[in-house]
Structures are given as structure tokens and as C-alpha cells.
Short mmCIF file of C-alpha atoms in Angstrom, two decimals:
data_model
loop_
_atom_site.label_atom_id
_atom_site.label_comp_id
_atom_site.label_asym_id
_atom_site.label_seq_id
_atom_site.Cartn_x
_atom_site.Cartn_y
_atom_site.Cartn_z
CA MET A 1 0.00 0.00 0.00
CA ILE A 2 1.35 3.43 -0.97
CA ASP A 3 1.77 5.65 2.07
CA ASP A 4 2.81 9.06 0.77
CA SER A 5 0.89 12.19 1.70
CA LEU A 6 -1.20 12.25 -1.47
CA ALA A 7 -2.29 8.63 -1.05
CA CYS A 8 -3.08 9.26 2.61
CA ARG A 9 -5.22 12.28 1.73
CA VAL A 10 -7.19 10.34 -0.87
CA ARG A 11 -7.60 7.38 1.45
CA ALA A 12 -8.67 9.59 4.33
CA ALA A 13 -11.16 11.44 2.13
CA LEU A 14 -12.76 8.23 0.95
CA GLU A 15 -12.68 6.50 4.31
CA GLY A 16 -14.06 9.61 5.98
CA VAL A 17 -17.33 9.28 4.13
CA PRO A 18 -19.69 7.18 6.19
CA VAL A 19 -20.70 3.97 4.46
CA PRO A 20 -24.49 3.64 4.31
CA ALA A 21 -26.00 0.50 5.76
CA LEU A 22 -26.27 -2.39 3.36
CA PRO A 23 -29.80 -2.19 1.92
CA ALA A 24 -30.27 -5.91 2.44
CA ALA A 25 -33.99 -6.06 1.69
CA ALA A 26 -33.79 -4.01 -1.50
CA LEU A 27 -30.77 -5.98 -2.57
CA ALA A 28 -32.46 -9.33 -1.94
CA GLU A 29 -35.42 -8.14 -4.00
CA ARG A 30 -33.21 -7.06 -6.88
CA ILE A 31 -31.22 -10.29 -6.76
CA ALA A 32 -34.44 -12.31 -6.84
CA ALA A 33 -35.68 -10.27 -9.80
CA SER A 34 -32.35 -10.66 -11.54
CA ASN A 35 -32.39 -14.44 -10.97
CA ALA A 36 -35.91 -14.60 -12.36
CA ARG A 37 -34.79 -12.76 -15.50
CA GLY A 38 -31.67 -14.87 -15.91
CA VAL A 39 -28.13 -13.61 -16.46
CA ARG A 40 -27.91 -10.96 -19.15
CA LYS A 41 -24.68 -10.62 -21.02
CA PRO A 42 -23.14 -7.16 -20.62
CA ARG A 43 -23.53 -4.84 -23.58
CA ARG A 44 -20.40 -4.32 -25.57
CA PRO A 45 -19.48 -1.30 -27.63
CA ALA A 46 -19.82 -3.17 -30.89
CA VAL A 47 -23.37 -4.26 -30.11
CA ALA A 48 -24.67 -0.84 -31.09
CA ILE A 49 -23.88 -1.63 -34.67
CA ALA A 50 -24.59 -5.30 -34.56
CA GLY A 51 -25.73 -5.21 -38.14
CA GLY A 52 -22.31 -4.02 -39.16
CA VAL A 53 -20.74 -6.79 -37.19
CA ILE A 54 -22.96 -9.33 -38.89
CA LEU A 55 -22.04 -8.09 -42.32
CA LEU A 56 -18.40 -7.74 -41.57
CA ALA A 57 -18.41 -11.21 -40.13
CA GLY A 58 -20.19 -12.35 -43.26
CA ALA A 59 -17.73 -10.48 -45.38
CA LEU A 60 -14.92 -12.38 -43.80
CA ALA A 61 -16.78 -15.67 -43.98
CA VAL A 62 -17.10 -16.19 -40.28
CA GLY A 63 -19.96 -17.15 -38.07
CA VAL A 64 -22.14 -14.30 -36.87
CA PRO A 65 -22.77 -13.46 -33.21
CA ALA A 66 -25.24 -15.53 -31.27
CA VAL A 67 -29.03 -15.44 -31.68
CA ILE A 68 -29.51 -12.32 -33.71
CA LYS A 69 -32.91 -11.46 -35.09
CA LEU A 70 -32.51 -9.53 -38.31
CA SER A 71 -34.58 -6.35 -38.13
CA PRO A 72 -36.98 -5.47 -40.99
CA GLY A 73 -34.86 -2.41 -41.85
CA TYR A 74 -31.76 -4.57 -42.03
CA VAL A 75 -33.49 -7.13 -44.24
CA ARG A 76 -34.84 -4.40 -46.59
CA THR A 77 -31.43 -2.79 -46.96
CA MET A 78 -29.73 -6.11 -47.59
CA GLN A 79 -32.30 -6.88 -50.27
CA ARG A 80 -31.60 -3.52 -51.92
CA LEU A 81 -27.85 -4.04 -51.75
CA THR A 82 -27.57 -7.68 -52.70
CA GLY A 83 -30.93 -8.58 -54.23
CA ARG A 84 -31.30 -11.37 -51.70
CA ASP A 85 -34.27 -11.82 -49.41
CA LEU A 86 -32.93 -12.52 -45.96
CA SER A 87 -36.29 -12.38 -44.19
CA ARG A 88 -36.43 -16.16 -43.94
CA VAL A 89 -32.75 -16.63 -43.22
CA ARG A 90 -32.00 -18.19 -39.87
CA VAL A 91 -28.83 -16.86 -38.35
CA VAL A 92 -26.79 -19.82 -37.22
CA GLU A 93 -25.08 -19.23 -33.94
CA VAL A 94 -21.39 -19.76 -33.41
CA ALA A 95 -21.10 -19.82 -29.66
CA PRO A 96 -18.21 -17.83 -28.25
CA MET A 97 -15.79 -20.02 -26.37
CA SER A 98 -12.63 -19.65 -24.35
CA LEU A 99 -9.29 -19.51 -26.11
CA ALA A 100 -8.26 -22.86 -24.65
CA GLU A 101 -11.45 -24.44 -25.91
CA ALA A 102 -11.02 -22.86 -29.34
CA ARG A 103 -7.52 -24.31 -29.53
CA ARG A 104 -8.94 -27.76 -28.96
CA HIS A 105 -11.36 -27.30 -31.87
CA THR A 106 -8.98 -25.91 -34.44
CA THR A 107 -5.59 -26.49 -35.98
CA PHE A 108 -5.41 -22.87 -37.11
CA PRO A 109 -2.32 -21.31 -35.47
CA ILE A 110 -3.99 -18.72 -33.22
CA VAL A 111 -1.86 -15.65 -32.53
CA VAL A 112 -2.64 -14.18 -29.12
CA PRO A 113 -1.75 -10.47 -28.94
CA VAL A 114 0.92 -9.89 -26.30
CA GLY A 115 -0.42 -8.27 -23.13
CA LYS A 116 -4.06 -8.37 -24.24
CA ARG A 117 -6.75 -10.44 -22.62
CA VAL A 118 -8.79 -12.57 -24.97
CA LEU A 119 -12.38 -12.50 -23.75
CA ASP A 120 -13.78 -15.04 -26.16
CA ALA A 121 -13.01 -16.79 -29.39
CA ARG A 122 -15.11 -17.94 -32.34
CA PRO A 123 -13.44 -20.38 -34.69
CA GLN A 124 -14.38 -20.01 -38.35
CA ASP A 125 -15.75 -22.75 -40.54
CA HIS A 126 -13.30 -25.14 -42.18
CA ASP A 127 -10.49 -24.09 -39.87
CA ALA A 128 -10.09 -20.92 -41.94
CA GLY A 129 -9.30 -18.72 -38.98
CA ILE A 130 -10.65 -17.30 -35.76
CA VAL A 131 -12.38 -14.21 -34.42
CA LEU A 132 -11.13 -13.01 -31.05
CA THR A 133 -12.81 -10.51 -28.76
CA VAL A 134 -9.93 -8.74 -27.07
CA ALA A 135 -9.92 -6.34 -24.11
CA VAL A 136 -8.09 -3.29 -25.37
CA ASP A 137 -8.91 -0.68 -22.78
CA VAL A 138 -10.52 -0.33 -19.40
CA HIS A 139 -14.00 -0.62 -20.79
CA ALA A 140 -13.47 -1.30 -24.45
CA GLN A 141 -13.18 -4.41 -26.50
CA ALA A 142 -12.19 -4.90 -30.09
CA THR A 143 -12.73 -7.71 -32.53
CA LEU A 144 -9.62 -9.22 -34.05
CA PHE A 145 -10.08 -11.39 -37.13
CA GLU A 146 -7.33 -13.87 -37.90
CA ARG A 147 -7.64 -15.71 -41.16
CA ARG A 148 -5.50 -18.04 -43.23
CA VAL A 149 -4.12 -16.34 -46.33
CA GLY A 150 -6.09 -17.54 -49.35
CA ALA A 151 -8.95 -19.17 -47.44
CA PRO A 152 -12.04 -19.24 -49.70
CA MET A 153 -14.60 -16.45 -49.50
CA SER A 154 -18.06 -16.43 -51.10
CA ALA A 155 -19.07 -13.90 -53.77
CA LEU A 156 -21.59 -12.30 -51.41
CA ASP A 157 -18.98 -11.99 -48.71
CA LYS A 158 -16.61 -10.26 -51.12
CA LYS A 159 -19.35 -7.92 -52.29
CA MET A 160 -20.27 -6.86 -48.78
CA GLN A 161 -16.73 -6.40 -47.52
CA GLY A 162 -16.25 -3.20 -45.53
CA ILE A 163 -19.93 -2.26 -45.47
CA GLY A 164 -22.07 -2.37 -42.37
CA VAL A 165 -25.83 -2.20 -42.09
CA HIS A 166 -27.15 -0.81 -38.85
CA ASP A 167 -30.20 -2.43 -37.30
CA ASP A 168 -32.22 0.60 -38.40
CA GLY A 169 -31.35 -0.22 -41.99
CA SER A 170 -28.84 2.58 -42.62
CA VAL A 171 -25.76 1.61 -44.57
CA ARG A 172 -22.40 2.43 -43.06
CA ARG A 173 -18.93 1.95 -44.34
CA LEU A 174 -16.64 0.36 -41.81
CA ASN A 175 -12.97 1.13 -41.81
CA VAL A 176 -10.90 -1.99 -41.43
CA ARG A 177 -7.22 -2.09 -40.52
CA ARG A 178 -5.51 -5.06 -42.12
CA TRP A 179 -2.06 -6.51 -41.80
CA ARG A 180 -0.43 -9.78 -42.70
CA ILE A 181 2.09 -11.78 -40.73
CA GLY A 182 3.35 -14.92 -42.41
CA GLN A 183 0.39 -16.95 -43.62
CA THR A 184 -2.19 -15.15 -41.47
CA ASP A 185 -4.27 -12.11 -42.38
CA PHE A 186 -5.29 -9.96 -39.46
CA SER A 187 -8.04 -7.34 -39.51
CA VAL A 188 -9.83 -5.15 -37.01
CA PRO A 189 -13.10 -3.36 -37.87
CA MET A 190 -12.98 0.25 -36.75
CA PHE A 191 -16.37 1.66 -35.80
CA THR A 192 -15.26 4.94 -34.27
CA LEU A 193 -12.07 6.96 -34.09
CA GLU A 194 -11.07 5.20 -30.90
CA TYR A 195 -10.91 1.92 -32.75
CA HIS A 196 -7.99 3.21 -34.82
CA ARG A 197 -5.91 3.24 -31.65
CA TYR A 198 -7.19 -0.19 -30.62
CA ALA A 199 -6.31 -1.56 -34.05
CA GLU A 200 -2.80 -0.11 -33.85
CA GLU A 201 -2.37 -1.62 -30.39
CA LEU A 202 -3.51 -4.99 -31.64
CA GLU A 203 -1.24 -4.88 -34.67
CA ARG A 204 1.75 -4.14 -32.44
CA ALA A 205 0.72 -6.84 -29.99
CA THR A 206 0.28 -9.51 -32.67
CA ARG A 207 3.64 -8.62 -34.25
CA ALA A 208 5.24 -8.86 -30.81
CA ALA A 209 3.56 -12.24 -30.25
CA VAL A 210 4.89 -13.63 -33.51
CA ALA A 211 8.37 -12.15 -32.95
CA ALA A 212 8.64 -13.50 -29.41
CA PRO A 213 10.86 -16.57 -29.05
CA ARG A 214 8.86 -19.73 -28.46
CA MET B 1 -17.76 -15.03 16.37
CA HIS B 2 -18.12 -16.99 13.16
CA VAL B 3 -15.15 -16.55 10.86
CA THR B 4 -14.97 -18.21 7.46
CA ASP B 5 -12.46 -18.12 4.65
CA PRO B 6 -13.81 -15.84 1.89
CA GLN B 7 -12.86 -18.44 -0.68
CA ASP B 8 -14.95 -21.04 1.14
CA ASP B 9 -17.79 -18.55 1.05
CA VAL B 10 -17.27 -18.05 -2.67
CA ARG B 11 -17.41 -21.79 -3.26
CA ALA B 12 -20.46 -22.22 -1.05
CA ALA B 13 -22.27 -19.21 -2.55
CA ARG B 14 -21.51 -20.50 -6.02
CA ASP B 15 -23.17 -23.77 -5.02
CA GLY B 16 -26.27 -21.92 -3.88
CA ASP B 17 -25.60 -21.31 -0.16
CA ARG B 18 -27.64 -18.18 0.54
CA ALA B 19 -25.97 -17.45 3.90
CA ALA B 20 -22.52 -17.57 2.29
CA LEU B 21 -23.70 -15.21 -0.42
CA ASP B 22 -25.05 -12.80 2.19
CA ARG B 23 -21.69 -12.87 4.00
CA LEU B 24 -19.83 -12.20 0.76
CA LEU B 25 -22.09 -9.30 -0.17
CA ALA B 26 -21.95 -7.81 3.32
CA ALA B 27 -18.14 -7.96 3.21
CA LEU B 28 -18.03 -6.45 -0.27
CA TRP B 29 -20.48 -3.61 0.42
CA PRO B 30 -18.20 -1.08 2.20
CA ARG B 31 -15.38 -1.67 -0.27
CA ALA B 32 -17.78 -1.41 -3.22
CA PHE B 33 -19.30 1.80 -1.90
CA ARG B 34 -15.95 3.52 -1.26
CA LEU B 35 -14.57 2.41 -4.58
CA ALA B 36 -17.71 3.61 -6.36
CA LEU B 37 -17.54 6.88 -4.43
CA GLY B 38 -13.96 7.44 -5.54
CA ILE B 39 -15.02 6.88 -9.14
CA THR B 40 -18.42 8.61 -9.24
CA GLN B 41 -17.65 11.43 -6.75
CA HIS B 42 -21.26 11.39 -5.62
CA GLY B 43 -22.66 9.52 -2.61
CA PRO B 44 -26.11 8.51 -3.89
CA THR B 45 -24.73 7.57 -7.30
CA ALA B 46 -22.00 5.53 -5.59
CA GLU B 47 -24.61 3.77 -3.49
CA ASP B 48 -26.64 2.88 -6.58
CA ALA B 49 -23.54 1.70 -8.42
CA ALA B 50 -22.41 -0.42 -5.46
CA GLN B 51 -25.87 -1.99 -5.31
CA ASP B 52 -25.78 -2.70 -9.05
CA ALA B 53 -22.39 -4.33 -8.61
CA LEU B 54 -23.60 -6.51 -5.74
CA VAL B 55 -26.59 -7.66 -7.78
CA LEU B 56 -24.22 -8.58 -10.61
CA VAL B 57 -21.92 -10.42 -8.22
CA ALA B 58 -24.87 -12.45 -6.96
CA ALA B 59 -26.16 -13.13 -10.46
CA ARG B 60 -22.85 -14.10 -12.01
CA LEU B 61 -21.07 -15.83 -9.17
CA ALA B 62 -22.05 -19.21 -10.60
CA THR B 63 -19.94 -18.42 -13.68
CA LEU B 64 -16.79 -17.72 -11.65
CA ARG B 65 -14.56 -20.75 -12.13
CA ASP B 66 -11.69 -19.93 -9.80
CA PRO B 67 -12.60 -18.71 -6.29
CA GLN B 68 -9.13 -17.18 -5.98
CA ALA B 69 -10.06 -14.78 -8.75
CA TYR B 70 -13.00 -13.44 -6.73
CA PRO B 71 -11.33 -10.24 -5.43
CA ALA B 72 -10.18 -9.11 -8.90
CA TRP B 73 -13.42 -10.27 -10.48
CA SER B 74 -15.65 -8.47 -7.98
CA THR B 75 -13.47 -5.36 -8.21
CA ARG B 76 -13.94 -5.37 -11.96
CA LEU B 77 -17.72 -5.58 -11.58
CA VAL B 78 -17.72 -2.70 -9.10
CA VAL B 79 -15.46 -0.58 -11.30
CA ASN B 80 -17.60 -1.22 -14.37
CA ALA B 81 -20.83 -0.42 -12.51
CA ALA B 82 -19.33 2.74 -11.03
CA ALA B 83 -17.83 3.89 -14.32
CA SER B 84 -21.17 3.41 -16.08
CA ALA B 85 -22.91 5.34 -13.32
CA ALA B 86 -20.28 8.10 -13.50
CA ARG B 87 -20.87 8.48 -17.23
CA ARG B 88 -24.64 8.69 -16.77
CA ARG B 89 -24.40 11.19 -13.92
CA PRO B 90 -24.66 14.93 -14.66
CA ALA B 91 -21.16 16.35 -14.85
CA HIS B 92 -21.58 19.23 -12.43
CA LEU B 93 -23.17 18.65 -9.09
CA PRO B 94 -22.81 20.98 -6.14
CA LEU B 95 -20.02 19.95 -3.80
CA GLU B 96 -22.48 19.47 -0.97
CA ASP B 97 -23.89 16.54 -2.89
CA ARG B 98 -20.59 14.77 -3.18
CA GLY B 99 -21.12 12.11 -0.57
CA ALA B 100 -20.04 14.30 2.29
CA GLY B 101 -21.30 13.15 5.65
CA ALA B 102 -21.28 15.00 8.94
CA GLY B 103 -17.88 15.92 10.34
CA PHE B 104 -15.66 18.69 11.48
CA GLU B 105 -15.56 21.63 9.11
CA GLU B 106 -11.87 21.33 8.35
CA ALA B 107 -12.01 17.62 7.74
CA LEU B 108 -15.07 18.15 5.61
CA ALA B 109 -13.38 20.87 3.59
CA GLU B 110 -10.32 18.68 3.08
CA ARG B 111 -12.50 15.77 2.02
CA LEU B 112 -14.38 17.95 -0.47
CA ASP B 113 -11.09 19.31 -1.80
CA VAL B 114 -9.71 15.84 -2.37
CA LEU B 115 -12.93 14.47 -3.86
CA GLY B 116 -13.22 17.56 -6.04
CA ALA B 117 -9.64 17.15 -7.26
CA LEU B 118 -10.24 13.46 -7.94
CA GLY B 119 -13.31 14.46 -9.91
CA THR B 120 -11.19 16.56 -12.27
CA LEU B 121 -9.35 13.43 -13.45
CA PRO B 122 -10.81 11.58 -16.42
CA LEU B 123 -12.17 8.14 -15.60
CA TRP B 124 -9.28 6.30 -17.24
CA LEU B 125 -6.91 7.97 -14.77
CA ARG B 126 -9.25 8.18 -11.79
CA ILE B 127 -10.11 4.47 -11.70
CA PRO B 128 -6.54 3.11 -11.44
CA LEU B 129 -5.63 5.84 -8.97
CA VAL B 130 -8.53 4.98 -6.67
CA LEU B 131 -7.74 1.28 -6.95
CA SER B 132 -4.13 1.98 -6.06
CA TYR B 133 -4.62 4.51 -3.28
CA ALA B 134 -7.84 3.37 -1.69
CA GLU B 135 -7.66 -0.36 -2.34
CA GLY B 136 -3.89 -0.72 -2.13
CA LEU B 137 -3.76 -2.81 -5.32
CA THR B 138 -0.52 -3.16 -7.26
CA SER B 139 -0.41 -2.15 -10.91
CA ARG B 140 -0.47 -5.83 -11.86
CA GLU B 141 -3.62 -6.41 -9.81
CA ILE B 142 -5.20 -3.27 -11.23
CA GLY B 143 -4.29 -4.45 -14.70
CA LEU B 144 -5.99 -7.77 -14.01
CA ALA B 145 -9.10 -6.02 -12.75
CA LEU B 146 -9.24 -3.57 -15.64
CA GLY B 147 -7.98 -5.79 -18.42
CA ALA B 148 -4.94 -3.66 -19.19
CA PRO B 149 -1.21 -4.48 -19.04
CA ALA B 150 0.70 -3.49 -15.90
CA PRO B 151 3.03 -1.03 -17.71
CA THR B 152 -0.04 0.83 -19.03
CA ILE B 153 -1.43 1.02 -15.52
CA ARG B 154 1.91 2.31 -14.17
CA PHE B 155 1.90 5.04 -16.78
CA ARG B 156 -1.68 6.00 -15.95
CA LEU B 157 -0.93 6.02 -12.23
CA ALA B 158 2.07 8.30 -12.68
CA LEU B 159 0.05 10.67 -14.86
CA ALA B 160 -2.94 10.60 -12.53
CA ARG B 161 -0.74 11.31 -9.55
CA ARG B 162 0.86 14.31 -11.25
CA ARG B 163 -2.51 15.73 -12.22
CA LEU B 164 -4.03 15.12 -8.80
CA ALA B 165 -1.06 16.76 -7.09
CA ALA B 166 -1.40 19.74 -9.40
CA ALA B 167 -5.13 19.98 -8.70
CA LEU B 168 -4.51 19.86 -4.96
CA GLY B 169 -1.54 22.16 -5.15
CA ALA B 170 0.64 19.48 -3.57
CA ALA B 171 4.07 18.45 -4.79
CA ALA B 172 4.19 14.90 -6.09
CA ALA B 173 7.19 12.93 -4.89
CA PRO B 174 9.31 12.75 -8.04
CA HIS B 175 10.84 9.32 -7.51
CA GLU B 176 7.86 7.38 -6.42
CA GLU B 177 7.50 4.06 -8.19
CA PHE B 178 4.26 2.18 -8.51
CA ALA B 179 4.62 -1.55 -7.89
#
């Protein structure tokens, strides 16, 4: 514990505030209500443009996030863009799994960015690569796509590359930072300006991981 | 007096022991409130955030695989709840609202000064500083709780300390190292 004057002042200020009594009854009620509802997964930054994630995932021939109902606006826009009616399409879930579990399911050489925590992993079909959700900042996460160089990609996927469709049906272009190390293509979709920094961090961290002696 | 190992409580609560869960939450409450207060700078908001965090702890405890990870895991939940609450909260509240309880005038003024100065730090600096100063966590432990590498946390701590010292008009010790 740091014991300089600044630390002592902060500690004293926080400890000087009286702690209210634990609202046990209210808490029990909320816990019961929460148990009745079931555990909700925390919202992530990328969820706001889930449509974009779906398309980008599609563009890179990967599984899309779990249990997503395509909104009417999304379906209409996709029909306008691609001429395909997705209203009857069932989105097949690729369940996120731990890195260790993903390694058991795939022979794809997964590169784990140095110093970054991998929150979950989604292996791609046919061992073509993997999608990692990586903690890049205190509250932020970024999606890191790793893909074998030359792995096959469908015509629709190629057509939709770099375009996102928001749930409200608006079309958005996604910036994507790409880099290649050996036989693996890496990419990070960048939804806002902050993602540029995350992508740079991830590029550095993957290069460091590959350069590190094994 | 009944004393149990917190890790035993974590295991028991995870297996559905309600009494163990109550003990865990009661032990976490003061820490959660103070941590949330350091982050939100506002008593009622901190109380709400601490409650949110405790509800999350109760709801997600079953998913915690390693009981030894409980302190870092619960800290992360509290920090996230408090940071969300801090972002939702109006930016400028009168100082009287900032969680100040009864006390001597001087102590109260000092407390308001320190809380006010903490409030001038952005969240990405305030959170590691509060975890370091109030919780006594090392930069590695803070990194584990926040999902950031230890060197990043050390940099943020040094920067936060400089800015806090400037805001308080105190001189920061130049050679202090964060573990």
C-alpha cells in the first residue's frame, strides 16, 4: 500500500465518508428479480452496430454473433444491396468459447496479442481462422479477425466487404485495418475513431507475439 | 464469532448457499461503496452503483470458475458499474452533494477538496488511482481487474498522480514508483 501524503489524503477522504448501511432487503429483492430474468450478457461497444458486425463477419466468412434477429430495416437494406431476401434466413449461432477451448477445436495457429486479454473466441468454418474478442482498454473491447491467407470467401462476402448495415437499416462503411504476418491475415473493424488506436495496439501486440521466441 | 475463509464462502455461494452469499455481499459492500464513491464522486450515485455491482456479483457468481479470482473479479464488476454510473451522472453537481457526511468543518473541507480534485481526473486515470490509493492494489492487480497491461497502468498512475497533485496544489514525490 502506498503511504505518501497524497495517497493518505485520498484514502482519508474516501474513508471519511460514512458507508451507508447495506440495503439488504432491497438488494435481496433485486437479486431475486435478476435471478428470475436470468443472467444478461453485458452490452459491448460493438453491439450498437450489430448489423455491421454481422455483415463484416459475413464479409470475412465467419460465423455471426449468437441469436440475432434480423430487423426489418436490415433485411430491406440487404435486399436492396444484394438482391437477396434474408427475411427467412436463420442466423446460425457460433457460440463464443474460451481460447483454450477454441484451440482444442482448431488447428489454425492462433496468434494471441501480447499483453491483451482474450475474452472469447469464435473459430471459423473449415479451420479458416478465428475471431477473437480482445480487451483493449478499461471498458473497451475490439474484434480481431485472424484468417488463413487464401482461405475461400463467397461472392456475397466479397461484395459486402467493408460495409455495415445498422439495425435501423442505414448503410455504413466500416474502416478496417488489415495486416499480414506470415500466412495469417489480421483485420480489425474500426467503428469509431477510438478503434484506430485499438487496431494499432492490436497490430503491435500480434507482431510482438509472432516475434517472441517460443 | 463466526469466521470463514472468503474463498470457502465463494465456493459455497456459487453452489447456492444463501448465507454464504449474504456474507460475501456484506463484506463487499463497504469496499464497493468507497470504490464507487472514488469513481463517481457522488454519494447517492456511488450507493446505486455499489448496489448494481452486488446484484451482478450475486447473479454471475455461478460463472466464476476460480474462487481465488474473486477479489479481482468483484473489483472489476464494481469498477464497471461505477464507471457506467459516473458516465450517466450529470457532470456538475454541487459539492455538498458529493457524498459528504457529517464531520468537522476542516475535515469536511479537506474531504471535499480531495474528492473535487479526484473528480477533475478523467475516468481512465481516476479508476486506477482509486484502486491503487484506496484499495492498495498493485499495478499488476489493477491491470488484471481492468484488463490492461501493468506497464499501461503504471503510466496512468504516474500521470494521474501528477494531475491530482497539481489539482490539490501538492508536490508529487518525483521518484515514487508504482509496484
